[in-house]
Each structure stands twice: as structure tokens, then as C-alpha cells.
């Protein structure tokens, strides 16, 4: 995922958490905040220590970012997205996690 499509600043995360809407399934929580100022969408991934050690947290972040990168043409523009990984996602393989990401994106109505 290119740097310009990443959420990195604490202020950006706080804004999305405070003013955005949340959508969830058993594996993920998605926060969505519509921002006309950004040209495309931006993505952030949060994985707490509850889901495992650093290896597991980074693996989940990499997998979700790759799934979003491959589906970037299907995601609407002008939104900030934050994925929060839940414990149930750690036992899933790539295909199952991909289906879960697509499900929560459709639930949030951010797919074209």
C-alpha cells in the first residue's frame, strides 16, 4: 500500500474514531469517516496486544493492507477507513480473511 493511502497520524485516527461510523463482524471492526479533502481513500489498521504477539499483530496488518490494496479499485473515494482486528481473525487463512474484509466493506457501503 502506498504511503499516501495510509492513515498514520494520531489526530487522523482520533478524528475517525470520534466522528466516523462503525461496522463490525466477528473478525473485524471498520470505522468509516467521509472526508472530501482526501482525493482517494486512506486506510489504517489497529491490532491490540489482545490478539497475540508482535508477529501475529504485524501479520494481520500486512494481510489486511494487501487485501485492501488488491481491491482498491472497488472502494469509494474520499473516505478514511480504520480496521480493528479482533481475536477471531487470527485463526483465519488469507481467503477467509479476504471474505471477512469484503463483508464489512459491503456492510459499510464503501464499495462501488
mmCIF file of C-alpha atoms in Angstrom:
data_model
loop_
_atom_site.group_PDB
_atom_site.id
_atom_site.type_symbol
_atom_site.label_atom_id
_atom_site.label_comp_id
_atom_site.label_asym_id
_atom_site.label_seq_id
_atom_site.Cartn_x
_atom_site.Cartn_y
_atom_site.Cartn_z
ATOM 1 C CA UNK A 1 0.000 0.000 0.000
ATOM 2 C CA UNK A 2 1.397 3.384 -0.979
ATOM 3 C CA UNK A 3 2.192 5.896 1.752
ATOM 4 C CA UNK A 4 -0.345 8.435 0.557
ATOM 5 C CA UNK A 5 -3.136 5.894 1.171
ATOM 6 C CA UNK A 6 -2.172 5.223 4.809
ATOM 7 C CA UNK A 7 -3.540 6.774 7.968
ATOM 8 C CA UNK A 8 -0.618 7.400 10.283
ATOM 9 C CA UNK A 9 -1.182 10.446 12.487
ATOM 10 C CA UNK A 10 -2.800 10.105 15.882
ATOM 11 C CA UNK A 11 -5.046 13.076 15.063
ATOM 12 C CA UNK A 12 -6.389 11.287 11.990
ATOM 13 C CA UNK A 13 -7.155 8.139 13.985
ATOM 14 C CA UNK A 14 -8.850 10.186 16.713
ATOM 15 C CA UNK A 15 -10.976 12.066 14.152
ATOM 16 C CA UNK A 16 -12.166 8.832 12.545
ATOM 17 C CA UNK A 17 -12.939 7.222 15.911
ATOM 18 C CA UNK A 18 -14.806 10.282 17.178
ATOM 19 C CA UNK A 19 -16.810 11.315 14.108
ATOM 20 C CA UNK A 20 -16.918 8.171 11.991
ATOM 21 C CA UNK A 21 -19.412 5.334 11.948
ATOM 22 C CA UNK A 22 -18.522 1.779 12.910
ATOM 23 C CA UNK A 23 -19.469 -1.501 11.274
ATOM 24 C CA UNK A 24 -18.461 -4.916 12.553
ATOM 25 C CA UNK A 25 -18.490 -8.645 12.087
ATOM 26 C CA UNK A 26 -16.918 -11.329 14.299
ATOM 27 C CA UNK A 27 -13.397 -10.767 12.970
ATOM 28 C CA UNK A 28 -13.154 -7.029 12.252
ATOM 29 C CA UNK A 29 -14.480 -3.616 13.195
ATOM 30 C CA UNK A 30 -14.442 -0.937 10.496
ATOM 31 C CA UNK A 31 -14.648 2.778 11.223
ATOM 32 C CA UNK A 32 -15.592 4.971 8.243
ATOM 33 C CA UNK A 33 -15.325 8.749 8.071
ATOM 34 C CA UNK A 34 -16.181 10.648 4.875
ATOM 35 C CA UNK A 35 -13.672 13.401 4.061
ATOM 36 C CA UNK A 36 -13.983 15.417 0.834
ATOM 37 C CA UNK A 37 -10.443 16.781 1.341
ATOM 38 C CA UNK A 38 -8.703 13.489 0.528
ATOM 39 C CA UNK A 39 -8.560 12.501 -3.112
ATOM 40 C CA UNK A 40 -8.783 8.719 -2.626
ATOM 41 C CA UNK A 41 -9.376 6.580 0.411
ATOM 42 C CA UNK A 42 -6.914 6.186 3.281
ATOM 43 C CA UNK A 43 -6.546 3.068 5.425
ATOM 44 C CA UNK A 44 -5.310 2.409 8.938
ATOM 45 C CA UNK A 45 -5.140 -0.925 10.743
ATOM 46 C CA UNK A 46 -5.164 -1.341 14.510
ATOM 47 C CA UNK A 47 -4.302 -4.604 16.253
ATOM 48 C CA UNK A 48 -4.071 -4.654 20.043
ATOM 49 C CA UNK A 49 -1.944 -6.910 22.201
ATOM 50 C CA UNK A 50 -5.054 -8.957 22.999
ATOM 51 C CA UNK A 51 -4.836 -10.743 19.649
ATOM 52 C CA UNK A 52 -1.302 -12.029 20.093
ATOM 53 C CA UNK A 53 2.372 -11.221 19.997
ATOM 54 C CA UNK A 54 4.057 -8.756 17.631
ATOM 55 C CA UNK A 55 4.428 -11.364 14.900
ATOM 56 C CA UNK A 56 0.696 -12.060 14.850
ATOM 57 C CA UNK A 57 -0.269 -8.378 15.005
ATOM 58 C CA UNK A 58 2.021 -7.453 12.119
ATOM 59 C CA UNK A 59 0.843 -10.453 10.093
ATOM 60 C CA UNK A 60 -2.769 -9.324 10.472
ATOM 61 C CA UNK A 61 -1.867 -5.752 9.483
ATOM 62 C CA UNK A 62 0.018 -6.904 6.393
ATOM 63 C CA UNK A 63 -2.761 -9.243 5.291
ATOM 64 C CA UNK A 64 -5.498 -6.616 5.649
ATOM 65 C CA UNK A 65 -3.449 -3.958 3.861
ATOM 66 C CA UNK A 66 -2.769 -6.367 0.996
ATOM 67 C CA UNK A 67 -6.445 -7.312 0.702
ATOM 68 C CA UNK A 68 -7.413 -3.635 0.579
ATOM 69 C CA UNK A 69 -4.629 -2.868 -1.921
ATOM 70 C CA UNK A 70 -5.856 -5.573 -4.304
ATOM 71 C CA UNK A 71 -9.431 -4.278 -4.050
ATOM 72 C CA UNK A 72 -8.578 -0.566 -4.146
ATOM 73 C CA UNK A 73 -10.460 -0.001 -7.410
ATOM 74 C CA UNK A 74 -13.688 -1.170 -5.722
ATOM 75 C CA UNK A 75 -13.509 1.192 -2.725
ATOM 76 C CA UNK A 76 -15.141 4.603 -2.962
ATOM 77 C CA UNK A 77 -13.055 7.780 -2.813
ATOM 78 C CA UNK A 78 -12.982 10.499 -0.136
ATOM 79 C CA UNK A 79 -13.139 8.221 2.929
ATOM 80 C CA UNK A 80 -10.857 7.317 5.814
ATOM 81 C CA UNK A 81 -11.054 3.681 6.935
ATOM 82 C CA UNK A 82 -9.739 2.081 10.118
ATOM 83 C CA UNK A 83 -9.808 -1.691 10.528
ATOM 84 C CA UNK A 84 -9.616 -3.043 14.074
ATOM 85 C CA UNK A 85 -8.611 -6.692 14.227
ATOM 86 C CA UNK A 86 -10.477 -8.941 16.644
ATOM 87 C CA UNK A 87 -9.256 -12.209 18.143
ATOM 88 C CA UNK A 88 -11.344 -14.319 15.724
ATOM 89 C CA UNK A 89 -9.307 -13.136 12.735
ATOM 90 C CA UNK A 90 -6.073 -14.691 13.962
ATOM 91 C CA UNK A 91 -7.158 -18.254 13.163
ATOM 92 C CA UNK A 92 -8.292 -17.450 9.625
ATOM 93 C CA UNK A 93 -6.364 -18.060 6.427
ATOM 94 C CA UNK A 94 -5.975 -15.413 3.702
ATOM 95 C CA UNK A 95 -9.122 -16.357 1.738
ATOM 96 C CA UNK A 96 -11.346 -16.358 4.815
ATOM 97 C CA UNK A 97 -9.955 -13.018 5.986
ATOM 98 C CA UNK A 98 -10.487 -11.602 2.499
ATOM 99 C CA UNK A 99 -14.153 -12.596 2.621
ATOM 100 C CA UNK A 100 -14.478 -11.024 6.053
ATOM 101 C CA UNK A 101 -12.934 -7.741 4.838
ATOM 102 C CA UNK A 102 -15.262 -7.675 1.816
ATOM 103 C CA UNK A 103 -18.248 -8.363 4.076
ATOM 104 C CA UNK A 104 -17.515 -5.482 6.422
ATOM 105 C CA UNK A 105 -16.780 -3.137 3.477
ATOM 106 C CA UNK A 106 -20.147 -4.009 1.894
ATOM 107 C CA UNK A 107 -21.866 -3.569 5.256
ATOM 108 C CA UNK A 108 -20.401 -0.065 5.489
ATOM 109 C CA UNK A 109 -21.457 0.733 1.881
ATOM 110 C CA UNK A 110 -18.000 1.864 0.810
ATOM 111 C CA UNK A 111 -17.713 -0.420 -2.225
ATOM 112 C CA UNK A 112 -18.516 0.705 -5.749
#
